Short mmCIF file of C-alpha atoms in Angstrom, two decimals:
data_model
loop_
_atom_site.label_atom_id
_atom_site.label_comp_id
_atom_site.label_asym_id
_atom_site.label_seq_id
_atom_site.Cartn_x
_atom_site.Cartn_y
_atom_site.Cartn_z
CA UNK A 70 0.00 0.00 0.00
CA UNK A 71 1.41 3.61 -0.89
CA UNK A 72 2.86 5.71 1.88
CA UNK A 73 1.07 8.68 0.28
CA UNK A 74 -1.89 10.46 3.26
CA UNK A 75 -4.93 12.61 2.29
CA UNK A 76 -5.47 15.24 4.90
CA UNK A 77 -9.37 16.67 4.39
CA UNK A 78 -8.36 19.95 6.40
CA UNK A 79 -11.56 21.51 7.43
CA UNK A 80 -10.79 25.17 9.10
CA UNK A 81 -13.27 28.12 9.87
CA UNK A 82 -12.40 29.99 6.44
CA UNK A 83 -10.61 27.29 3.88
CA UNK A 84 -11.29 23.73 3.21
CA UNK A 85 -8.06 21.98 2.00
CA UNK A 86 -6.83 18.60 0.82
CA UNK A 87 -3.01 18.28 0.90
CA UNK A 88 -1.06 15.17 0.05
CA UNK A 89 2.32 13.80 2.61
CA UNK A 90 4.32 11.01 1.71
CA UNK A 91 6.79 10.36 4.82
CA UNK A 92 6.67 14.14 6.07
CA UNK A 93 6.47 15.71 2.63
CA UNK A 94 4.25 17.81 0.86
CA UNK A 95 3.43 16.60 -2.70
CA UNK A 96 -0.05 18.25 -3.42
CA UNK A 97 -2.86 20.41 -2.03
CA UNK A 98 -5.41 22.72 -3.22
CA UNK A 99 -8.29 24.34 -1.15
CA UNK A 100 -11.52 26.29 -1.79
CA UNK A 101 -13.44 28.78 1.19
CA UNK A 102 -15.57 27.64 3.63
CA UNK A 103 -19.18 28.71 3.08
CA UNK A 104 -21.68 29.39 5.65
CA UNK A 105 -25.36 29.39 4.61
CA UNK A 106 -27.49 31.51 6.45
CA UNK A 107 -30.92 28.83 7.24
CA UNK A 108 -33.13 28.17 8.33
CA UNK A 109 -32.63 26.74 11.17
CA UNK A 110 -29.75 28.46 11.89
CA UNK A 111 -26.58 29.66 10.10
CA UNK A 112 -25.26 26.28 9.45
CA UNK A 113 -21.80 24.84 7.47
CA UNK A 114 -22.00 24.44 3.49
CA UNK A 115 -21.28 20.56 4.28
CA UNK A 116 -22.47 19.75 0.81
CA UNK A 117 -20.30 22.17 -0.65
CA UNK A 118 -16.86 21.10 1.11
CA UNK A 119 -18.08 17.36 0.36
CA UNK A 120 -17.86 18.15 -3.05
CA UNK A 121 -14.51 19.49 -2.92
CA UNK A 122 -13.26 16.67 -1.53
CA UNK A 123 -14.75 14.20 -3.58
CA UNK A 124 -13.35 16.44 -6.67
CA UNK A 125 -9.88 17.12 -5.04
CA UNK A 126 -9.17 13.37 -4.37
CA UNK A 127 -10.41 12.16 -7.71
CA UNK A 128 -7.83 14.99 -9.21
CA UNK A 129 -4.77 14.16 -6.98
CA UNK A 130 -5.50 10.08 -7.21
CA UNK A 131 -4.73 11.10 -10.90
CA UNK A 132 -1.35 12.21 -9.85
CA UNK A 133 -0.34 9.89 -6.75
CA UNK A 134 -1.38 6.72 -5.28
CA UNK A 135 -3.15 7.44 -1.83
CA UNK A 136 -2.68 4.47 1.25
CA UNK A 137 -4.67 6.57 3.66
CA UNK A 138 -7.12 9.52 4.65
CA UNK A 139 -7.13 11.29 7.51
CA UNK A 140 -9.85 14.40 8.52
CA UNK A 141 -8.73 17.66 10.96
CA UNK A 142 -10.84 19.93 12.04
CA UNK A 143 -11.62 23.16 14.03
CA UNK A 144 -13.23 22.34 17.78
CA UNK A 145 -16.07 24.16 17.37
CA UNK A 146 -18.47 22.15 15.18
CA UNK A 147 -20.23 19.13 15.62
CA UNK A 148 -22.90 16.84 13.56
CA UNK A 149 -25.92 15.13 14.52
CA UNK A 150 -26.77 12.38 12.16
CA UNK A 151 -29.76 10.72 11.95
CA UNK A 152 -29.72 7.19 9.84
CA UNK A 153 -28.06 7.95 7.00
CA UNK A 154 -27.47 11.65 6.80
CA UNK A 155 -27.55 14.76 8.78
CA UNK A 156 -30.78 15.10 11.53
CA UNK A 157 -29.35 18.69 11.82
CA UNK A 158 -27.31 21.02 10.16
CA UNK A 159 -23.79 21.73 11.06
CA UNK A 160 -23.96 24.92 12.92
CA UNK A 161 -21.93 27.70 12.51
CA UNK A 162 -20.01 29.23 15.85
CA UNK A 163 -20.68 32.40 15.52
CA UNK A 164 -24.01 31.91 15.60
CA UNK A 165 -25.06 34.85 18.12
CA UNK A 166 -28.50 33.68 18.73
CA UNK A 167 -27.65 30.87 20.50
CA UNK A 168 -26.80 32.73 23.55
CA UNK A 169 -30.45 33.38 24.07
CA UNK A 170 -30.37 29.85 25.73
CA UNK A 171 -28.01 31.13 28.11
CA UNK A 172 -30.14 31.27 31.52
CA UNK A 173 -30.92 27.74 31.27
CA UNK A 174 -27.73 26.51 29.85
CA UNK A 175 -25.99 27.87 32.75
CA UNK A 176 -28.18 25.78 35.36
CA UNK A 177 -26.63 22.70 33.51
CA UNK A 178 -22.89 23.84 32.39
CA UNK A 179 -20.31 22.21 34.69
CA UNK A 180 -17.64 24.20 36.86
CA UNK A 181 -14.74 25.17 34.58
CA UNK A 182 -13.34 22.94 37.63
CA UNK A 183 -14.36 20.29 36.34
CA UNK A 184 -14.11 21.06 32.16
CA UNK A 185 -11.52 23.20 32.49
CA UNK A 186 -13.61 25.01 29.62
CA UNK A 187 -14.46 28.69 30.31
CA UNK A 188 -17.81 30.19 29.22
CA UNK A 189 -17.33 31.47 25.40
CA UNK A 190 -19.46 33.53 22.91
CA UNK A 191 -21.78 32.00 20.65
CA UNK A 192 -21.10 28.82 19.83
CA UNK A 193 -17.90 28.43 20.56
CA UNK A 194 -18.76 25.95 23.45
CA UNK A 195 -19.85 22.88 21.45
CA UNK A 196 -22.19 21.87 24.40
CA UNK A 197 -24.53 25.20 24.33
CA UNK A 198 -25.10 24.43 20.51
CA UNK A 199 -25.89 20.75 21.59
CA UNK A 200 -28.13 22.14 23.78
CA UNK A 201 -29.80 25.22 21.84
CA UNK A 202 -30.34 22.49 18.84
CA UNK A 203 -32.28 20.64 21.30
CA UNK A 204 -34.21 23.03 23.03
CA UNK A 205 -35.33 25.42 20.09
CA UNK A 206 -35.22 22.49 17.46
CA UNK A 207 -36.89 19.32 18.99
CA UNK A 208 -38.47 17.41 16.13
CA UNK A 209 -35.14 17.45 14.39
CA UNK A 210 -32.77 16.55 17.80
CA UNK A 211 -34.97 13.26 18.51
CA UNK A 212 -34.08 12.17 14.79
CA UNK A 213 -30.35 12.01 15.69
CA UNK A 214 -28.51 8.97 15.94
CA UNK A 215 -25.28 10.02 16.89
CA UNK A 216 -23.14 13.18 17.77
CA UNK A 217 -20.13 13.52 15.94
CA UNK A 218 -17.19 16.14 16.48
CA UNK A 219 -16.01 17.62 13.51
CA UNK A 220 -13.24 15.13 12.34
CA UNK A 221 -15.11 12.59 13.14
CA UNK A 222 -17.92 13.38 10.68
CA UNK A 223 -15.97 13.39 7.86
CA UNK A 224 -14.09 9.90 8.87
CA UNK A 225 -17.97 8.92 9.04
CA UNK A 226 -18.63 10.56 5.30
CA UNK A 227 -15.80 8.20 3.83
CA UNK A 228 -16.48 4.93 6.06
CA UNK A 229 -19.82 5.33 7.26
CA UNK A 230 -18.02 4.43 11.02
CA UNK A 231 -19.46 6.57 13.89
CA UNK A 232 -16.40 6.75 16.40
CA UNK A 233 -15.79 9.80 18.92
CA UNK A 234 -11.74 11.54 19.86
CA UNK A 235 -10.94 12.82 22.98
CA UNK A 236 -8.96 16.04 21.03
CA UNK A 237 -11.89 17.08 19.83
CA UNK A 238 -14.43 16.24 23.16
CA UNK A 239 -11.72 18.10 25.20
CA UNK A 240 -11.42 21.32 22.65
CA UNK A 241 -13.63 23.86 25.07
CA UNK A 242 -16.84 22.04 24.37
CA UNK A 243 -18.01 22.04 28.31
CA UNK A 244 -18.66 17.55 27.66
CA UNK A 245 -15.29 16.40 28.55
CA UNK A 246 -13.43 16.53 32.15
CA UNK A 247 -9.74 16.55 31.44
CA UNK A 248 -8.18 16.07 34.63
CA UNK A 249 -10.35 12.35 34.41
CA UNK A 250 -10.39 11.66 31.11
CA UNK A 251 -14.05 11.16 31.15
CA UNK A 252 -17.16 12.98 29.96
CA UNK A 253 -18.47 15.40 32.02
CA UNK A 254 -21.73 15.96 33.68
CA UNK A 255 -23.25 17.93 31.02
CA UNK A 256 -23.24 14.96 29.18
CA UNK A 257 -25.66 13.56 31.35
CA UNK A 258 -27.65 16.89 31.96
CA UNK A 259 -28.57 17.42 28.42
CA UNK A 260 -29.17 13.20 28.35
CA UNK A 261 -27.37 12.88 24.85
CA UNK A 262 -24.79 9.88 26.69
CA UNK A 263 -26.50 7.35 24.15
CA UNK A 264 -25.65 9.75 21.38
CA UNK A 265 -22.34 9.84 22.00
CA UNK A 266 -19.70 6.66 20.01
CA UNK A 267 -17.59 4.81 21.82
CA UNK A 268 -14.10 6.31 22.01
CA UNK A 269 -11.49 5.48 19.78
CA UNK A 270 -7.75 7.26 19.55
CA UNK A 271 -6.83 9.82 16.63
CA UNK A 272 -4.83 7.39 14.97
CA UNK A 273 -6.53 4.49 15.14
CA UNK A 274 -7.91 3.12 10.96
CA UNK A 275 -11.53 2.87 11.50
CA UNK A 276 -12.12 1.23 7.82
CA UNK A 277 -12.01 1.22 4.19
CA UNK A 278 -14.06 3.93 1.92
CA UNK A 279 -17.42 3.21 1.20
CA UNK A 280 -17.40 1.74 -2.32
CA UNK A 281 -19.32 4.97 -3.56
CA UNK A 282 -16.31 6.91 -2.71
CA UNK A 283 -13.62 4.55 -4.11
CA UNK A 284 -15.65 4.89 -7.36
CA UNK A 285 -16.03 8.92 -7.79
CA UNK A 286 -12.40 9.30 -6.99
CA UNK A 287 -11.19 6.41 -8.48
CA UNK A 288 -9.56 5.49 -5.03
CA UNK A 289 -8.44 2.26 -4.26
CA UNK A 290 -11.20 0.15 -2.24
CA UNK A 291 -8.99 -0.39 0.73
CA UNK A 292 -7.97 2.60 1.07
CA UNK A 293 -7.91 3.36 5.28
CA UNK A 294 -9.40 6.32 7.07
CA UNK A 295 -8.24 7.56 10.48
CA UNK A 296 -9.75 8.45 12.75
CA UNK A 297 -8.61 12.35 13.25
CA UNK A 298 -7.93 14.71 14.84
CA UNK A 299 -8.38 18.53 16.25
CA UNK A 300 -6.41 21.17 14.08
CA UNK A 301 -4.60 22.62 16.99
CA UNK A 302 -3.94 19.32 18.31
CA UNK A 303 -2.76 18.34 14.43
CA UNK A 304 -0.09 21.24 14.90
CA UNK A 305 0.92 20.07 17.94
CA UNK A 306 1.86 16.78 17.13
CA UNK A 307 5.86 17.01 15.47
CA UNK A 308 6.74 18.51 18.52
CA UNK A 309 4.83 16.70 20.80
CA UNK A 310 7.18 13.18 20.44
CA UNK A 311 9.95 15.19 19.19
CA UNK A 312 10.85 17.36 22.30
CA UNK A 313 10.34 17.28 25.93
CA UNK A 314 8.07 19.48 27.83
CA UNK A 315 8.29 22.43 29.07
CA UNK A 316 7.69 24.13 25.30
CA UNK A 317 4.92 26.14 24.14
CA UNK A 318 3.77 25.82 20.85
CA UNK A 319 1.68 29.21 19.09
CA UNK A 320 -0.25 27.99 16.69
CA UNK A 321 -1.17 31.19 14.39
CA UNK A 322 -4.01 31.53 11.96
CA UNK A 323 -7.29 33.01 11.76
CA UNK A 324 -7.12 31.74 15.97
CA UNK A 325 -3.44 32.13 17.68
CA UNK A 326 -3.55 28.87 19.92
CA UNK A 327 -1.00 28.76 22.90
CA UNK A 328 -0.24 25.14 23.91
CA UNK A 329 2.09 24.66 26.75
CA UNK A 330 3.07 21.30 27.10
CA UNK A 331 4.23 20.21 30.36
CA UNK A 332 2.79 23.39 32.28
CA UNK A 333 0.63 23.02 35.53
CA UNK A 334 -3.01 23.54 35.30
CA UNK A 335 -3.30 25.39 38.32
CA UNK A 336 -3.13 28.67 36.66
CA UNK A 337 -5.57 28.27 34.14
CA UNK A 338 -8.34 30.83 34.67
CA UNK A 339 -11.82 30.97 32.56
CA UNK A 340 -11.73 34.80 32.36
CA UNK A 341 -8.76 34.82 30.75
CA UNK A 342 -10.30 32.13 28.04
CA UNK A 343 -7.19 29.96 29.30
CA UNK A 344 -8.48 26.81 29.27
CA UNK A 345 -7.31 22.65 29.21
CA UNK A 346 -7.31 20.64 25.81
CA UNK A 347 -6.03 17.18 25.49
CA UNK A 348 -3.72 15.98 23.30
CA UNK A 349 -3.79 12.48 21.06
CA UNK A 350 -2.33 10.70 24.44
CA UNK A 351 -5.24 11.77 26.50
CA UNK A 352 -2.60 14.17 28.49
CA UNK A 353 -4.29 17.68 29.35
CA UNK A 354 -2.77 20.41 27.49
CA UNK A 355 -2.75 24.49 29.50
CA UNK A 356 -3.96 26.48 26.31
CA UNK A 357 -4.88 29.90 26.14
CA UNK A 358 -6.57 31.27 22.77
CA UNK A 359 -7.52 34.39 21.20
CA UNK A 360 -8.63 35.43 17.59
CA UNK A 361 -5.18 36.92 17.03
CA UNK A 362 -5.30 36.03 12.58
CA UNK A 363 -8.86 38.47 12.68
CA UNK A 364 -7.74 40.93 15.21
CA UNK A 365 -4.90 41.52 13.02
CA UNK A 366 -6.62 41.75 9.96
CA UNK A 367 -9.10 43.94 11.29
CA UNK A 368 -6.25 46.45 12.69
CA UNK A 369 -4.11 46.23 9.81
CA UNK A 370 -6.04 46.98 7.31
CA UNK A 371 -4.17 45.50 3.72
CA UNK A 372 -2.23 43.28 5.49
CA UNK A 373 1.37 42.13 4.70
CA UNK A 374 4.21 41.91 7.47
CA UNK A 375 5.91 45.16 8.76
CA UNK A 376 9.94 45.70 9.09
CA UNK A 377 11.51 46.41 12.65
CA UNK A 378 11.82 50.35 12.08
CA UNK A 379 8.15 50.22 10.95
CA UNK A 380 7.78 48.80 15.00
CA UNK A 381 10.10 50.95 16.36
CA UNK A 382 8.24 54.10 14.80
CA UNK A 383 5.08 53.12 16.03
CA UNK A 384 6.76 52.86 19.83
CA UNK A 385 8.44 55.91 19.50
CA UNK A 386 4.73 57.31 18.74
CA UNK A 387 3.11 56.06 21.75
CA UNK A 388 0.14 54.61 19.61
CA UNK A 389 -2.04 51.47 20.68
CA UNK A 390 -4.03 48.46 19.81
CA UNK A 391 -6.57 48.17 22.78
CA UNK A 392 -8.64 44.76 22.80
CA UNK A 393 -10.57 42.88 21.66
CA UNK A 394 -11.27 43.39 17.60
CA UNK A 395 -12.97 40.05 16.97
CA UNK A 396 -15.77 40.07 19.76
CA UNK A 397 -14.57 36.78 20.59
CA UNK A 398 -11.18 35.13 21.97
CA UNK A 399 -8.92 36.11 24.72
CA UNK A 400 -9.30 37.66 28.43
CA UNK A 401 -10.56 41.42 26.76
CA UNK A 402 -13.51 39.62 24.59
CA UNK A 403 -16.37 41.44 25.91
CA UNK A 404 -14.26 44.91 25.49
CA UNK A 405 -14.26 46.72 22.01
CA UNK A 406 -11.45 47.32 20.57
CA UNK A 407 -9.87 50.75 19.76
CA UNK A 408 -6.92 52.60 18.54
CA UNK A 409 -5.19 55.55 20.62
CA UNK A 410 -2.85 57.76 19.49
CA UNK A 411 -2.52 58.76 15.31
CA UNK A 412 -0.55 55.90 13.14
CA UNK A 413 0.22 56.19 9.48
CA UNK A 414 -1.10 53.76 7.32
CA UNK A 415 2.32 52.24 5.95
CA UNK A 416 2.79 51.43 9.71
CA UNK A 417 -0.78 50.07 10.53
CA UNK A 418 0.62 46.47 9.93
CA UNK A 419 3.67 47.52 12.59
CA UNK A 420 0.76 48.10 15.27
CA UNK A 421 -1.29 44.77 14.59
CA UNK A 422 2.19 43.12 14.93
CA UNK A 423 2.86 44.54 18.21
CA UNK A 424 -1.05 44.28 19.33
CA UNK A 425 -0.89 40.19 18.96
CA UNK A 426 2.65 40.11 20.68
CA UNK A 427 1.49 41.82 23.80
CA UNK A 428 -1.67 39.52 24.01
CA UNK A 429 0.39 36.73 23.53
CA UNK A 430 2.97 38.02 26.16
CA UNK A 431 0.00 38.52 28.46
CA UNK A 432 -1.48 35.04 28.50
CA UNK A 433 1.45 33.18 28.26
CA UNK A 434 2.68 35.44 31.84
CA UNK A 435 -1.40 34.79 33.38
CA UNK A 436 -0.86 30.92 32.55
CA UNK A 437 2.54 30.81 34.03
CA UNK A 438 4.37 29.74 31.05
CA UNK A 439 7.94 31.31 31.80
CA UNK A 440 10.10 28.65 31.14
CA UNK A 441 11.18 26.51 28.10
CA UNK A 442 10.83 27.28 24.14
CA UNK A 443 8.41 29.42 21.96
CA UNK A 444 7.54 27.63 18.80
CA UNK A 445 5.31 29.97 16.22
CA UNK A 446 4.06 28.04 13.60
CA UNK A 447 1.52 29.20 10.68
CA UNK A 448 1.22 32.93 9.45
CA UNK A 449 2.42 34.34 12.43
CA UNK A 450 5.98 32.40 11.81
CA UNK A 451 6.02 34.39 8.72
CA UNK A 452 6.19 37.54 10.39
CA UNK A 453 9.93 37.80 11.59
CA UNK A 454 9.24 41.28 13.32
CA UNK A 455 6.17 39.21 15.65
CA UNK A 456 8.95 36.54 16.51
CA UNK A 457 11.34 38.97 17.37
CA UNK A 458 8.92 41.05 18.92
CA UNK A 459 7.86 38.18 21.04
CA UNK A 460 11.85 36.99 22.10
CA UNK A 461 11.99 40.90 23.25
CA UNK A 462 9.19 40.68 25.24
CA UNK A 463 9.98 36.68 26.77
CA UNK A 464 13.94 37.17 26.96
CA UNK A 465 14.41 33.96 29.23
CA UNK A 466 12.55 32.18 26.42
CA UNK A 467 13.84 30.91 23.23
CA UNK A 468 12.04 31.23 19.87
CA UNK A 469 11.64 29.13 16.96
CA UNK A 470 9.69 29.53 13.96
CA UNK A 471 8.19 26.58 11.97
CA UNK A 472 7.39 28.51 8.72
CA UNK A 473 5.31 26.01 7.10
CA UNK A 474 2.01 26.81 5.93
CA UNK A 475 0.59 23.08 5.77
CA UNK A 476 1.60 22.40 9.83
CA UNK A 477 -1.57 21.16 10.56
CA UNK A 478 -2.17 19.19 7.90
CA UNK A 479 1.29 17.89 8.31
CA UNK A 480 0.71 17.04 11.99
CA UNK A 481 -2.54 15.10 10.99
CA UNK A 482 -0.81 13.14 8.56
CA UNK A 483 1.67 11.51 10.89
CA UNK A 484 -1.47 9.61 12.27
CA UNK A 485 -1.61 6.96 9.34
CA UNK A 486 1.77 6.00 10.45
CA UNK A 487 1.94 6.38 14.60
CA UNK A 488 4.03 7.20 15.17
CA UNK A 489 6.37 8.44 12.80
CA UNK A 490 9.38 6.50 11.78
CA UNK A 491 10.65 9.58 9.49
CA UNK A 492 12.85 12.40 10.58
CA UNK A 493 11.10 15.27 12.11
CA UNK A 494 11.84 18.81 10.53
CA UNK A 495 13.40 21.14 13.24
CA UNK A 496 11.95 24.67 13.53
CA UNK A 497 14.40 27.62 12.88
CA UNK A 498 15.39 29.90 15.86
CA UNK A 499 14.42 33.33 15.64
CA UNK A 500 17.84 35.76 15.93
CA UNK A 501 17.35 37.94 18.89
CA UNK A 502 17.50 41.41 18.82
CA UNK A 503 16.99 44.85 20.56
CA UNK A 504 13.70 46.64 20.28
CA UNK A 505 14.39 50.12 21.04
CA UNK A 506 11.06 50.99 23.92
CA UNK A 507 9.94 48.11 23.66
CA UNK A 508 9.26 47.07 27.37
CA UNK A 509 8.35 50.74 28.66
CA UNK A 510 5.95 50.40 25.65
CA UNK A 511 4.46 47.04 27.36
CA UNK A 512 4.38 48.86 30.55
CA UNK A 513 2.05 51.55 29.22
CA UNK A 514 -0.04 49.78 27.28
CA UNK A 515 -0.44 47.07 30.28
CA UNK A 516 -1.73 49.73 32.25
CA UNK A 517 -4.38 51.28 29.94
CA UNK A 518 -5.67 47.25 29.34
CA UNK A 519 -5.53 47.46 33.41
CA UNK A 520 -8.48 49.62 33.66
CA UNK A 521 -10.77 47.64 31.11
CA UNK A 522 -13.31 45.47 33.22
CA UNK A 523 -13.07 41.78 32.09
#
């Protein structure tokens, strides 16, 4: 069988499929992620990013031989089927009307100290959409079979295998206790424990394609799917059994996810959406997340990456990024977001640079994360003045930057063969260097964030 993976890479704004063979990239392509607008609800263009993938594999089988799928996926989205397709629609996390269900969701949510999963907007919290589907849609809900977390559904798309993955249960959904590796009591407060599959681990083949499949992409019949896996978990993965703990791992896109393996939970506090996920061994994992790939966007205007005097002339000017700019993500989401002080436009990139820096900074000092490496991997690894930015700010900390645009994909591939037998790509350590104002800046702009009320 051909060493060649499929990785169906389902994120909040792209679907992807991207091709490894031992490590290496050989193929992807990738088309946006729609969201229709309902009824019910605003829900996930499922049919849509099926296509793709039925297209995408049918294209690359053309090129390479593929031995193995496996499906990653955001944390936030999960599938009730019914017998042979969807009882529900997929729906989408941002959602805002399903905080209407909030006064009675709140009788049943657990203690974050027992999910270690603070209170989020929308539906961001897998469990309130669980329960707003089955509170303001009831003759759908009691047509579901199963509940499936995101990966999972598309593993059940090419096998027709209902399984569920602790990566996934544990990714700030309120149904999974880390600490016991067990689901929590919500599970039995919203009574959906028969809905749930029996467990099985991210890398374990769960079958075949369906012969349907095999035949529209011309795949071979035996072809295995995994089981998969949570993106941020995905990205997490190379360095996860190539390093020991302590490390923290930023994983940067449209969400900057801070993963700090080997760190005490003890610190983790739900108003600063720190939180616990769990990684492919069942360990719990301190994270702390905001929306850092929006926020910038939103501040920054065109985009691109700014140059170290561009950062050094927006210190020297005294103006700020206060939070939050996404409405969602972080210890400031409730907060708007503004600008102080006057900033030319060549330098607004320079100010969204230094904006994500100091929230990183800031969560990575709340969750006690002062010792061992800084690994930035996705978009912000591309931005050399962030790295730097960030080794200025953490100068006990080292920094390495994984500049690989397919990391999570990459991650999830390793799961067809766990683990790995092939080398492990080091990431590439981020020169230090002097930021003129740089901590005096932090200082200030500390205490103006200071006087916003969480």
């Amino acid at each position: 069988m051909s060493q060649t993976v499929a990785v169906l890479d389902i994120g909040k704004t792209n679907v992807k499929l991207s091709l490894f063979d031992q490590g290496r990239l050989l193929w992807e392509k990738s088309t946006s992620n729609r969201i229709l607008p309902g009824p019910p609800y605003p829900h996930e263009d499922v049919d849509s990013a099926w296509a793709f993938f039925v297209g995408a594999l049918s294209e690359a089988a053309r090129a390479h031989e593929i031995g193995a799928l496996v499906p990653t996926a955001h944390g936030a989205a999960g599938a009730l089927i019914g017998a042979s397709d969807l009882a529900l629609p997929v729906m989408d996390y941002e959602f805002p009307e399903v905080e209407q269900i909030e006064p009675d969701y709140a009788k049943i949510r657990p203690p974050f100290s027992e999910s270690l999963s603070p209170k989020l907007p929308a539906g961001l919290n897998l469990g309130r959409q669980l329960a707003c589907q089955k509170w303001r849609c009831p003759d759908l809900f009691v047509q579901a079979k199963h509940f499936l977390t995101y990966p999972q559904y598309w593993a059940w798309r090419l096998t027709g295998v209902v399984a569920s993955e602790i990566t996934s249960l544990g990714a700030h959904t309120d149904l999974w206790e880390p600490r016991q590796g067990r689901a929590s009591s919500l599970v039995k407060g919203l009574g959906i424990g028969g809905l749930i599959p029996p467990l099985r681990r991210a890398f374990d083949p769960l079958g075949p394609i369906k012969p349907d499949i095999a035949a529209a992409t011309s795949l071979a019949p035996e072809t295995q799917v995994f089981c998969g896996v949570h993106d941020s978990n995905a990205s997490l993965l190379p360095y996860l059994i190539s390093r020991e703990g302590p490390f923290t791992l930023l994983s940067t896109g449209t969400w900057v996810i801070l993963m700090c393996v080997g760190l005490s939970l003890g610190q983790l506090d739900a108003l600063d959406d720190t939180l616990a996920n769990v990684n492919v061994l069942g360990q719990p994992t301190a994270c702390g997340r905001f929306m850092g790939g929006r926020e910038y966007a939103v501040i920054a205007g065109d985009g691109g990456n700014p140059d170290l005097a561009a950062i050094e002339r927006v210190i020297a000017s005294g103006a700020m990024a206060l939070p939050c700019f996404s409405g969602q993500g972080g210890p400031y989401a409730r907060t708007k977001g503004v600008i102080r002080g006057e900033v030319a436009a060549r330098d607004r990139t320079a100010l969204a640079t230094l904006y994500c820096a100091l929230i990183s900074d800031l969560m990575l000092t709340r969750m006690g994360a002062t010792n061992g490496d800084l690994i930035i991997e996705g978009t912000f690894a591309g931005n050399l003045v962030f790295c730097q930015a960030l080794g200025t700010l953490r100068p006990k900390q080292r920094v390495f930057a994984a500049q690989d645009a397919a990391g999570t994909a990459r991650g999830a591939a390793m799961l067809a063969h766990w683990p790995p037998a092939y080398p492990i790509a080091a990431p590439t350590p981020v020169p230090a260097v002097s930021i003129a104002g740089l901590g005096a800046y932090r200082d200030a702009w500390t205490a103006r964030i200071n006087l916003i009320a969480r």
